[in-house]
CSV table of C-alpha atoms in Angstrom, one decimal:
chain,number,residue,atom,x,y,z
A,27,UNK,CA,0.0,0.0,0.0
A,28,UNK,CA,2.7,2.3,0.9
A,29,UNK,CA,4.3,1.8,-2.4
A,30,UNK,CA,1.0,2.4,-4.5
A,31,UNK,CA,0.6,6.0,-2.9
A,32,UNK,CA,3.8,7.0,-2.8
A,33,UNK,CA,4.4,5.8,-6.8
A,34,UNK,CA,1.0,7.4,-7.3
A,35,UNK,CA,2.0,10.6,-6.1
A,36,UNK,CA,5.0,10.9,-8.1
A,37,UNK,CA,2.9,10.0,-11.5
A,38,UNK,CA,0.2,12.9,-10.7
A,39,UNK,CA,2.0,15.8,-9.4
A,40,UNK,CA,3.1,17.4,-12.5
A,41,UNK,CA,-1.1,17.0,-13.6
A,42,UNK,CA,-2.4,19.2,-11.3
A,43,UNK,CA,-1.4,22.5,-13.7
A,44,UNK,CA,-2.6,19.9,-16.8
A,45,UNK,CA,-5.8,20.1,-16.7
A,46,UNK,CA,-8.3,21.9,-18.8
A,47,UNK,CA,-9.0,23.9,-15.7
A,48,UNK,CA,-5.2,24.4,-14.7
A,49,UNK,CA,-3.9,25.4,-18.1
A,50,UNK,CA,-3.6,29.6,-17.3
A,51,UNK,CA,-5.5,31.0,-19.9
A,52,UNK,CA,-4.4,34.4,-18.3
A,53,UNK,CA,-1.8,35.9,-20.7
A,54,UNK,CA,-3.3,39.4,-21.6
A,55,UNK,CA,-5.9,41.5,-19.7
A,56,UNK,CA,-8.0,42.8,-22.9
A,57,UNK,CA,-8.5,39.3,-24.0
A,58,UNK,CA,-9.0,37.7,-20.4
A,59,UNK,CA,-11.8,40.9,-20.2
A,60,UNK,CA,-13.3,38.7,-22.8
A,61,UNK,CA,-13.0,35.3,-21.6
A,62,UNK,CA,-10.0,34.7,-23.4
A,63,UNK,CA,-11.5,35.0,-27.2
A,64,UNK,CA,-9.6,37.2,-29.2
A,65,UNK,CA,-7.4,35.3,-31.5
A,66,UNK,CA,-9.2,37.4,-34.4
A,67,UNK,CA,-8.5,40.7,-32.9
A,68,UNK,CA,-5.6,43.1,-33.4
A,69,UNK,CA,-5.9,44.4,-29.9
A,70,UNK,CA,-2.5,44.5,-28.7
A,71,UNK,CA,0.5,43.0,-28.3
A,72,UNK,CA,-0.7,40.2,-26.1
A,73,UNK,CA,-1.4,39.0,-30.1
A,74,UNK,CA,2.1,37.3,-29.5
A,75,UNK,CA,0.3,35.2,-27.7
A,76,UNK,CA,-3.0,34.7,-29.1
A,77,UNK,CA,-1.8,35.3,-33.1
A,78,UNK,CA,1.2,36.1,-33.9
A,79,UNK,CA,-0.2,36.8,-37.6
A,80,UNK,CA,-2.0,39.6,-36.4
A,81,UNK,CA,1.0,41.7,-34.5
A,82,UNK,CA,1.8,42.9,-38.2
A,83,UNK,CA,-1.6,45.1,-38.2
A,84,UNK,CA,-0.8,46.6,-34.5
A,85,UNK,CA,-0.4,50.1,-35.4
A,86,UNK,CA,2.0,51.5,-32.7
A,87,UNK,CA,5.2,50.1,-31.4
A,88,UNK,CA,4.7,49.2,-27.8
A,89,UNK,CA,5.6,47.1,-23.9
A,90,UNK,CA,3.7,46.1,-21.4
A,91,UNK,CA,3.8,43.6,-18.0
A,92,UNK,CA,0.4,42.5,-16.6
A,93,UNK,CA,0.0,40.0,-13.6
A,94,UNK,CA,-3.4,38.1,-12.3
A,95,UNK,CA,-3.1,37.1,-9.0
A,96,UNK,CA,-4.7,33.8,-9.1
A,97,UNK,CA,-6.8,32.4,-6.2
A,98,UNK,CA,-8.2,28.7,-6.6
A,99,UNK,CA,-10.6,27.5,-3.8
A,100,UNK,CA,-11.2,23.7,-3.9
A,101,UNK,CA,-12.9,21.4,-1.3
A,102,UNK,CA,-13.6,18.1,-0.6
A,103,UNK,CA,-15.9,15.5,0.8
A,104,UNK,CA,-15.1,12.2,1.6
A,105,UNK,CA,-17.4,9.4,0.1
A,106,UNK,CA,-19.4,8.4,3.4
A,107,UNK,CA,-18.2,11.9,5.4
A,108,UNK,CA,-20.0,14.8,6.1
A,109,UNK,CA,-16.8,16.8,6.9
A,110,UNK,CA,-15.8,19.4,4.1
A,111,UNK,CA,-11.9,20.1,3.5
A,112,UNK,CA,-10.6,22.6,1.7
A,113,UNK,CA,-7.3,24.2,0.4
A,114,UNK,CA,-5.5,27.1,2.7
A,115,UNK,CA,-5.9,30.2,1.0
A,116,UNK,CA,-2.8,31.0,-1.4
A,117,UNK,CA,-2.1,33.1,-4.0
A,118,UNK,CA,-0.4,32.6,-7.1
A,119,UNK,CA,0.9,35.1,-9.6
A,120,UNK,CA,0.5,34.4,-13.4
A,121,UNK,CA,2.3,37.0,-15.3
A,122,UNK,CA,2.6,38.3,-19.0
A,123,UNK,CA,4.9,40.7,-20.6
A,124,UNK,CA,5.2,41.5,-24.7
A,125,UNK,CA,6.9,44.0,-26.5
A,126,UNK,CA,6.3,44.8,-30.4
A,127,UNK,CA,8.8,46.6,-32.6
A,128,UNK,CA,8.7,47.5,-36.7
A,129,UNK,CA,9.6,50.6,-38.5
A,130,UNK,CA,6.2,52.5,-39.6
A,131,UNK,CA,5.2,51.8,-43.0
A,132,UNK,CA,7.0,47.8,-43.1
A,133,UNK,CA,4.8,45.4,-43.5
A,134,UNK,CA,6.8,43.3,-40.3
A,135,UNK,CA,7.1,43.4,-37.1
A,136,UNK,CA,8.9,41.5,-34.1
A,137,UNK,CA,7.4,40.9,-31.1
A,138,UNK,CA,8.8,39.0,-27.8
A,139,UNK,CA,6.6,37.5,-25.3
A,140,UNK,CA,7.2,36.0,-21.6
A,141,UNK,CA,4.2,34.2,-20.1
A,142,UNK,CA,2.7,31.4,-17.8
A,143,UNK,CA,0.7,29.2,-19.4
A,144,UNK,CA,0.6,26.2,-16.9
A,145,UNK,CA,1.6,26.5,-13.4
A,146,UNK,CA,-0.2,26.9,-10.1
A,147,UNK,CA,0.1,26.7,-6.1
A,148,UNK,CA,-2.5,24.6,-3.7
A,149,UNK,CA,-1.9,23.2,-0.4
A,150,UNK,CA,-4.0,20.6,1.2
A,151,UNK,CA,-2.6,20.9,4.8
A,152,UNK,CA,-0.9,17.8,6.4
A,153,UNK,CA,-3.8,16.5,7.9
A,154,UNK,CA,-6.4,15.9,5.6
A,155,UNK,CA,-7.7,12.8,4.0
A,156,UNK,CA,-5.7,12.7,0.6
A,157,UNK,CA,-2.5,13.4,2.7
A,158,UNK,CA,-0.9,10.6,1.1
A,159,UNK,CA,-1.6,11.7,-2.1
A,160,UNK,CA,-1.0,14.9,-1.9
A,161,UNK,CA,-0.7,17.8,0.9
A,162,UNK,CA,1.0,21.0,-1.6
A,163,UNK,CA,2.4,22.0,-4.9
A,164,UNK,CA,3.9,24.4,-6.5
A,165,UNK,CA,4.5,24.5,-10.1
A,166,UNK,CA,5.8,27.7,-12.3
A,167,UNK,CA,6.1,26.9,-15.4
A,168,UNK,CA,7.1,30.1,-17.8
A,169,UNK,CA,7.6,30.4,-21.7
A,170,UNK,CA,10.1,32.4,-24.2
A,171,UNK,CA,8.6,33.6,-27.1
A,172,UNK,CA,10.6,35.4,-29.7
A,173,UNK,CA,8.3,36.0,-32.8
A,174,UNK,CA,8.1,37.4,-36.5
A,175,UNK,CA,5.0,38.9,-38.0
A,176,UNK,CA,4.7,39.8,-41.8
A,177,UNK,CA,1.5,41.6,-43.6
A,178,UNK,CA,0.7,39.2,-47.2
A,179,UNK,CA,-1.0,41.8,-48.2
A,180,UNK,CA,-3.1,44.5,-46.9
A,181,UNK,CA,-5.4,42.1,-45.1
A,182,UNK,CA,-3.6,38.9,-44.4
A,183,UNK,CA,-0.9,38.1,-41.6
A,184,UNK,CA,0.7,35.3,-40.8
A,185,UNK,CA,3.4,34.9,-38.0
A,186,UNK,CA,5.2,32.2,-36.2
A,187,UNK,CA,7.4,32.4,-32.6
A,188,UNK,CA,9.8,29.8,-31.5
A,189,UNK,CA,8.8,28.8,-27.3
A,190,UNK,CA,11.1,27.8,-24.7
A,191,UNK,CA,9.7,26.6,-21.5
A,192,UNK,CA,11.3,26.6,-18.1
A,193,UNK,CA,9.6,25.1,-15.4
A,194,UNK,CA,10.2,25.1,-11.6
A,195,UNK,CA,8.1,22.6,-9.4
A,196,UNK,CA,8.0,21.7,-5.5
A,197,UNK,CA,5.6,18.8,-3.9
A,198,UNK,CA,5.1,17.2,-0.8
A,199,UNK,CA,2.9,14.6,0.3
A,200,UNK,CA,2.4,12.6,4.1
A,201,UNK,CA,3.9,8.9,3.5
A,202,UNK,CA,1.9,6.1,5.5
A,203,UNK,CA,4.8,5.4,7.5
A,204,UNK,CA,4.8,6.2,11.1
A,205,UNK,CA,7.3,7.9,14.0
A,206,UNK,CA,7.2,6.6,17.4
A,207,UNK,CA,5.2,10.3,18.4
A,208,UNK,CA,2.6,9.4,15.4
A,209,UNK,CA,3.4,11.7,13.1
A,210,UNK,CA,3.7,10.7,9.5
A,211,UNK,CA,6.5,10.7,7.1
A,212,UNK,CA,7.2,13.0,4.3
A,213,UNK,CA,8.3,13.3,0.9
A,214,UNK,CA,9.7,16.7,-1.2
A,215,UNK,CA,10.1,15.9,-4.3
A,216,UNK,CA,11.9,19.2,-6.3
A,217,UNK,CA,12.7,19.9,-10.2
A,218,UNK,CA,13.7,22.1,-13.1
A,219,UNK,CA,13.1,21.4,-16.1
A,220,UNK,CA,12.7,23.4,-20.3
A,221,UNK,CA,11.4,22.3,-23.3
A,222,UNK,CA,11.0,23.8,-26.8
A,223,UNK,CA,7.6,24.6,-29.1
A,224,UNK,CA,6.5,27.1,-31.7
A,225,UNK,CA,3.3,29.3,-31.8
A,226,UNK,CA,2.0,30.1,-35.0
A,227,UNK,CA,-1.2,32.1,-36.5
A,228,UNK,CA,-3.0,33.0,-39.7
A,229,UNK,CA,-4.6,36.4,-39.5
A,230,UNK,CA,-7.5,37.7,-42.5
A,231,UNK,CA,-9.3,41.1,-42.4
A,232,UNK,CA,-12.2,40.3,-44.9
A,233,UNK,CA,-13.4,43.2,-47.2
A,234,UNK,CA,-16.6,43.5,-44.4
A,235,UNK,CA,-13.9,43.9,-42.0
A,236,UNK,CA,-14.9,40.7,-39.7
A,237,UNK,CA,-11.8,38.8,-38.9
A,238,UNK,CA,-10.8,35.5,-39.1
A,239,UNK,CA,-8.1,33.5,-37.0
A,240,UNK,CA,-6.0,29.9,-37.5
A,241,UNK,CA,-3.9,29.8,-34.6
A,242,UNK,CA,-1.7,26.5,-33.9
A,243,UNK,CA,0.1,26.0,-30.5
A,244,UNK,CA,2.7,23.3,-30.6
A,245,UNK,CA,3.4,20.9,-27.9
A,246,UNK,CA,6.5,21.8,-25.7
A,247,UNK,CA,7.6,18.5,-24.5
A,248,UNK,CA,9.1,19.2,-20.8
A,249,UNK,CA,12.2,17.3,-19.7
A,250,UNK,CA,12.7,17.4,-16.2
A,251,UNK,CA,16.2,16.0,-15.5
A,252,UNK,CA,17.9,15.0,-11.8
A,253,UNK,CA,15.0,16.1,-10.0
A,254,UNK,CA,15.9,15.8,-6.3
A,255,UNK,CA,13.6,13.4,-4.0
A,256,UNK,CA,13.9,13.8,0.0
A,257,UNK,CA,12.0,11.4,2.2
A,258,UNK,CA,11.8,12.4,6.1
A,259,UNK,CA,10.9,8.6,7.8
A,260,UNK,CA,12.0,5.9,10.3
A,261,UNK,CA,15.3,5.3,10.7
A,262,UNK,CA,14.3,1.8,10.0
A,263,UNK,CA,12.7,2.1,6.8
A,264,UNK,CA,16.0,4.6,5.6
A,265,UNK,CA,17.1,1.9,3.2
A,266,UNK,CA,14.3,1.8,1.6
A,267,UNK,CA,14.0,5.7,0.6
A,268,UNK,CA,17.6,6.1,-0.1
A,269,UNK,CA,19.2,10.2,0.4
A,270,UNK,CA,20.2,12.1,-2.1
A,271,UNK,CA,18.0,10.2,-5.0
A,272,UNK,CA,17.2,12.1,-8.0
A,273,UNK,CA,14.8,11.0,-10.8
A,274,UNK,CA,14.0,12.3,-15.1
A,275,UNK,CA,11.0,12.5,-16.6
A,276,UNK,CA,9.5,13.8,-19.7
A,277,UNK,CA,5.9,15.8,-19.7
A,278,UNK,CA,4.6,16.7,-23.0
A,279,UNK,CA,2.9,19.8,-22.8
A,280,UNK,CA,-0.5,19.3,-25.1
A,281,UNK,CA,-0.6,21.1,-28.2
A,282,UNK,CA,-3.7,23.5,-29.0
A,283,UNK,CA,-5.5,24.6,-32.2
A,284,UNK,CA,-7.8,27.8,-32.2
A,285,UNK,CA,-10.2,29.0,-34.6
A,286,UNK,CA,-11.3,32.5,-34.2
A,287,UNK,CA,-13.9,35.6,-35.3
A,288,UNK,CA,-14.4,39.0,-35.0
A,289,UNK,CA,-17.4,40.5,-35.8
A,290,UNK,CA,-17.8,44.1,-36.0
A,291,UNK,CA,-21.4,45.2,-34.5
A,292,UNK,CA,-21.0,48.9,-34.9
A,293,UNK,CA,-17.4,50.9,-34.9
A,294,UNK,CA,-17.5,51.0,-31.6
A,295,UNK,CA,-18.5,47.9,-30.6
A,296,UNK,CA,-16.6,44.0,-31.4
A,297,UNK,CA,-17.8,40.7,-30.9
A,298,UNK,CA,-15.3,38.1,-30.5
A,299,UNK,CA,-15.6,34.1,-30.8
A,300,UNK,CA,-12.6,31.8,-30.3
A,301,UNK,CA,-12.8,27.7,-30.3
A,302,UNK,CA,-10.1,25.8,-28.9
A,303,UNK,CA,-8.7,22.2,-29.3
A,304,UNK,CA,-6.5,20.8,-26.9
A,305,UNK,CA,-5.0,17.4,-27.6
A,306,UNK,CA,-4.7,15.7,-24.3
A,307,UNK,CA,-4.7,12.8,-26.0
A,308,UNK,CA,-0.9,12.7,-25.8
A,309,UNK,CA,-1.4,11.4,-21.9
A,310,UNK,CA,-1.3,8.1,-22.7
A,311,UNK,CA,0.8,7.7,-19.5
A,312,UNK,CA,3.7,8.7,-17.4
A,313,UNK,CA,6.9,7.3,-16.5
A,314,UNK,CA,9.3,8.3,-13.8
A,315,UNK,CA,12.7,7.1,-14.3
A,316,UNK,CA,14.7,6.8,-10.4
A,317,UNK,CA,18.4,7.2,-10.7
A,318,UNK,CA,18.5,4.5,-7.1
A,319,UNK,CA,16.1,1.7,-6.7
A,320,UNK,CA,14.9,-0.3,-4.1
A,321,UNK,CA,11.9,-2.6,-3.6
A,322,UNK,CA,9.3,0.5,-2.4
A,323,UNK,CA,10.7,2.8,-5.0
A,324,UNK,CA,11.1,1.2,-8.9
A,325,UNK,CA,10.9,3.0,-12.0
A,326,UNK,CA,7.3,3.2,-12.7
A,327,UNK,CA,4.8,3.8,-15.8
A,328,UNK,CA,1.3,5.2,-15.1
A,329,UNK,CA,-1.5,5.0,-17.0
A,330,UNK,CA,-3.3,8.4,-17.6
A,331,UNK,CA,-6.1,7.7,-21.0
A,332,UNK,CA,-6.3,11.3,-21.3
A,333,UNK,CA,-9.2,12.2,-23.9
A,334,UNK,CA,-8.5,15.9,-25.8
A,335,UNK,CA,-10.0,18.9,-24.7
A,336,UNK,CA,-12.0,22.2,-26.2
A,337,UNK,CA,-13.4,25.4,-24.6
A,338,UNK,CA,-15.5,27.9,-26.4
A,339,UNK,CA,-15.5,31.3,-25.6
A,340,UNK,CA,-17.2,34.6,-26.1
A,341,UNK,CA,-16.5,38.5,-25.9
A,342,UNK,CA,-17.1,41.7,-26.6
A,343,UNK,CA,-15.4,44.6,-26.6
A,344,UNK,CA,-17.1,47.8,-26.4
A,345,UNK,CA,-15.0,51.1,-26.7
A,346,UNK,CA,-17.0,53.9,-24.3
A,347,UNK,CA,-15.0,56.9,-25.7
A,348,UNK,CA,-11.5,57.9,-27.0
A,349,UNK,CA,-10.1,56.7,-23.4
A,350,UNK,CA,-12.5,54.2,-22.0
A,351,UNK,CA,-13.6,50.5,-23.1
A,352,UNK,CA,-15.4,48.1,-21.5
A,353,UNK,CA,-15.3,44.2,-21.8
A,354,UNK,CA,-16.9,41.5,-21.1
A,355,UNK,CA,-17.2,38.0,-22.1
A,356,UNK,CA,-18.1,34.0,-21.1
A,357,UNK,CA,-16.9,30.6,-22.1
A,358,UNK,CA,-17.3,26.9,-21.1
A,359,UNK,CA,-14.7,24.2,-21.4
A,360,UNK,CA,-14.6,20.4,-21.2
A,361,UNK,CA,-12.5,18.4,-19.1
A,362,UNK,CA,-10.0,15.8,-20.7
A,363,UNK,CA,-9.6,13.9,-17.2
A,364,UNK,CA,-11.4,10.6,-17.8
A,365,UNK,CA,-13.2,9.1,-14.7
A,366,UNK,CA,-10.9,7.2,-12.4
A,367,UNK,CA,-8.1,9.8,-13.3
A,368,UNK,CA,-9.1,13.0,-11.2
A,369,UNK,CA,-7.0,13.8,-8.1
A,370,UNK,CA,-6.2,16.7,-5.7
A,371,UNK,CA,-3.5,17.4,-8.1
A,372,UNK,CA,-5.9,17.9,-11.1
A,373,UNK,CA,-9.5,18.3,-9.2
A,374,UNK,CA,-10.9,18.9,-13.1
A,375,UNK,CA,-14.3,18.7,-14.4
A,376,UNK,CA,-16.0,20.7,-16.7
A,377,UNK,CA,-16.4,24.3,-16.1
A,378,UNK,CA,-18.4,27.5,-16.9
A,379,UNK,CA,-15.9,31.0,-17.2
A,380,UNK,CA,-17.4,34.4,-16.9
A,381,UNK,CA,-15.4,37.9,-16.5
A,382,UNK,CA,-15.4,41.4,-17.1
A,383,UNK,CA,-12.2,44.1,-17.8
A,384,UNK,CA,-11.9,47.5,-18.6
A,385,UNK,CA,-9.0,49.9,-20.3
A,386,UNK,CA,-8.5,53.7,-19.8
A,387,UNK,CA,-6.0,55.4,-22.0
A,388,UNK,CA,-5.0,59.0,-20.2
A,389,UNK,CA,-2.3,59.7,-22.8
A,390,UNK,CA,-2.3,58.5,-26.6
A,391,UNK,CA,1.4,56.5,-25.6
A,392,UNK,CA,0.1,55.2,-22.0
A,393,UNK,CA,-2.2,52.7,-21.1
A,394,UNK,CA,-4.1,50.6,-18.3
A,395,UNK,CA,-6.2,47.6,-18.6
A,396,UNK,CA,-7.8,45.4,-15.8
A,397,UNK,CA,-9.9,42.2,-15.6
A,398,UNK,CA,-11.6,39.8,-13.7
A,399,UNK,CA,-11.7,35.9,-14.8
A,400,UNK,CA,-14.1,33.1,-12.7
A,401,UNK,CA,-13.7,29.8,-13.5
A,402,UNK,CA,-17.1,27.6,-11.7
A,403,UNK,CA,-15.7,23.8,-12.3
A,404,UNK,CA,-18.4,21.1,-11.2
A,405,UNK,CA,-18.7,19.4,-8.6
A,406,UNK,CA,-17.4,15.9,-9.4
A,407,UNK,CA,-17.9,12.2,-7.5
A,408,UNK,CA,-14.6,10.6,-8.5
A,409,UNK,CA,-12.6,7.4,-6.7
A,410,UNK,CA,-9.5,7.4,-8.0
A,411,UNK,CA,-7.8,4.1,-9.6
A,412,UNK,CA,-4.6,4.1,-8.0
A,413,UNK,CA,-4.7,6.1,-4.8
A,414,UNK,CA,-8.5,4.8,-3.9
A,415,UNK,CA,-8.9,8.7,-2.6
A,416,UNK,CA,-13.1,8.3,-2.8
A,417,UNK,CA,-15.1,11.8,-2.5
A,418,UNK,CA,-16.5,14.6,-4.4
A,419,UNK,CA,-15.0,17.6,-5.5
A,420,UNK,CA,-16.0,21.1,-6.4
A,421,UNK,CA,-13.7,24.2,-7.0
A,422,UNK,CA,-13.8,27.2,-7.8
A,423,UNK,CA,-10.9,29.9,-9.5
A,424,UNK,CA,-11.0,33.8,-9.4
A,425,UNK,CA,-8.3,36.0,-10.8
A,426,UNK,CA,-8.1,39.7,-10.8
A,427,UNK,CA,-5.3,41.5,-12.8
A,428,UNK,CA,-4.0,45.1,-14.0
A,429,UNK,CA,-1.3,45.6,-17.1
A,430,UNK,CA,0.5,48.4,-18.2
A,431,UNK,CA,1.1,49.4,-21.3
A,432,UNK,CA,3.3,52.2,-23.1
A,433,UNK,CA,3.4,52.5,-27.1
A,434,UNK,CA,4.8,54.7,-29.4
């Protein structure tokens, strides 16, 4: 038993930030304003992000840094309990930052872009019921993107970025081992590692002026390498959790696929529709490779069946005046965690998204933009197939957050 959980552990951490719900679709405020749809907008330069084919037809050179301080409230109940847990209150910090540069009258620009898409920070406590599977986690995981743009013609872009990924990520779990005061054992496990992907994006201005996006988001496989794993138990169980142990493994960030439209209800006023496919299917399983062995702690492959994912999102964006717009926009997604699969780690389900944002220009070279994103995942009955952890969960994510931006 003490071998299931504690292999267990080690196959789901890194899934926790994997889910549909857990992939940060926070990387600019006007777009998070509108759910996150935007792929067929010019807005800004978050467009590294969301199309690089459309940072050619951003008029004005410009930087900007943004954060969203990300909260994410999940409980728990126990199959058979009436007791609720939940996660301690903690805060974790998503971040974005572009810039955009072309001489005026080019048809290029180049744009560079530093964001988080997958990362997050939860802690269960040491004394709740899925301690051996998990009590906290704290994964950052942040991306490169250096990226051309180049106008076609006068209404078609297309751009591509090359991605590197580096990724920071701590866990620790109870182990069902026992001291002589009662207290449980413990296990840290602790890693870097990068990987390497491209972003690309087709960007069309129609004669009607609606928009159209193709956006393709490659997979980034990971490679975490001489991760460090330190067990605190018995001196007589010491052999079997040997110091200084390290372990590889290789996490293939899924690759997603965006189709996009902007519709044009007035000239103040856009509507904004973005679909997304996110092949999950690439979970097959994962393997953790152990640089010592020993009876309790073996190389191991995990089965995971991930199915792919989507979401579906709409926006608008409504400019008030010459200084102030307004946003607005709601989305649903669906969960590639299969039954049997879902864990403190990755508490997934599908969800419902709603927010709001708003910009205010003071000068024609300065600019601030804020939002508010809500993520409602459902509640979900799940027993888990290795770990046996049987209950329901139900969680819920907010994330305010404010950019700057200065353009010339």
């Amino acid at each position: 038993m003490m071998k299931k959980l504690l292999l267990s552990a080690l196959l789901a951490a890194p899934l926790w930030v994997l889910g549909q719900g857990f992939q940060v679709n926070l990387q600019g405020q006007k777009q998070i304003g509108m759910a996150g749809a935007g792929s067929a907008l010019a807005l800004d330069e978050a467009s590294v992000f969301f199309n690089p084919g459309a940072v050619s037809f951003l008029e004005k050179n410009s930087i900007s840094a943004g954060v969203n301080p990300l909260l994410f409230k999940s409980a728990f109940q126990q199959n058979g309990s009436n007791i609720t847990e939940h996660v301690k209150n903690k805060i974790a910090p998503p971040f974005e930052a572009y810039a955009v540069w072309g001489p005026k009258s080019n048809k290029w620009k180049l744009g560079l872009g530093v964001y988080t898409p997958f990362g997050g920070l939860v802690d269960w406590g040491n004394e709740w019921s899925g301690r051996y599977a998990l009590t906290s986690l704290n994964l950052k995981a942040i991306y490169f993107q250096p990226t051309l743009s180049v106008k076609i013609t006068d209404r078609i872009g297309i751009g591509a970025g090359f991605v590197y990924n580096h990724g920071d990520v701590n866990l620790q779990r109870a182990l069902p081992v026992n001291y002589a005061d009662g207290r449980s054992g413990h296990a840290t496990l602790e890693g870097t590692g990068s990987g390497y992907g491209w972003n690309a994006g087709l960007y069309i201005n129609t004669l009607s002026n609606i928009t159209f996006a193709v956006v393709h988001k490659s997979k980034v496989v990971t490679k975490l390498n001489d991760g460090t794993a330190t067990f605190d138990v018995p001196e007589s169980l010491r052999s079997s959790f040997p110091a200084g142990n390290t372990f590889n493994a290789e996490l293939p960030l899924p690759s997603t696929t965006t189709l996009g439209i902007g519709i044009p209800l007035s000239q103040s006023t856009t509507l904004a529709f973005d679909a997304s496919w996110v092949q999950w299917r690439v979970y097959e399983e994962l393997a953790f490779d152990y640089a010592v062995n020993t009876p309790v702690l073996a190389d191991t492959r995990s089965a995971r069946n991930y199915r792919d994912g989507s979401s579906f999102k709409l926006g608008v964006n409504h400019k008030a005046s010459e200084k102030l717009a307004l946003r607005a926009g709601i989305g649903y997604a669906f969960s590639p965690v299969q039954d049997g699969y879902v864990t403190p780690e990755a508490p997934d389900a599908d969800r419902y998204i709603l927010s709001a944002g708003v910009g205010y220009a003071p000068t024609s070279r300065f600019e601030v933009n804020a939002s508010f994103f809500f993520e409602d995942v459902k509640s979900r009955k799940q027993k888990n197939i290795e770990t046996g952890l049987d209950g329901t969960f139900k969680t819920l994510v907010y994330a305010p957050g404010l950019s700057l931006t200065y353009k010339w």
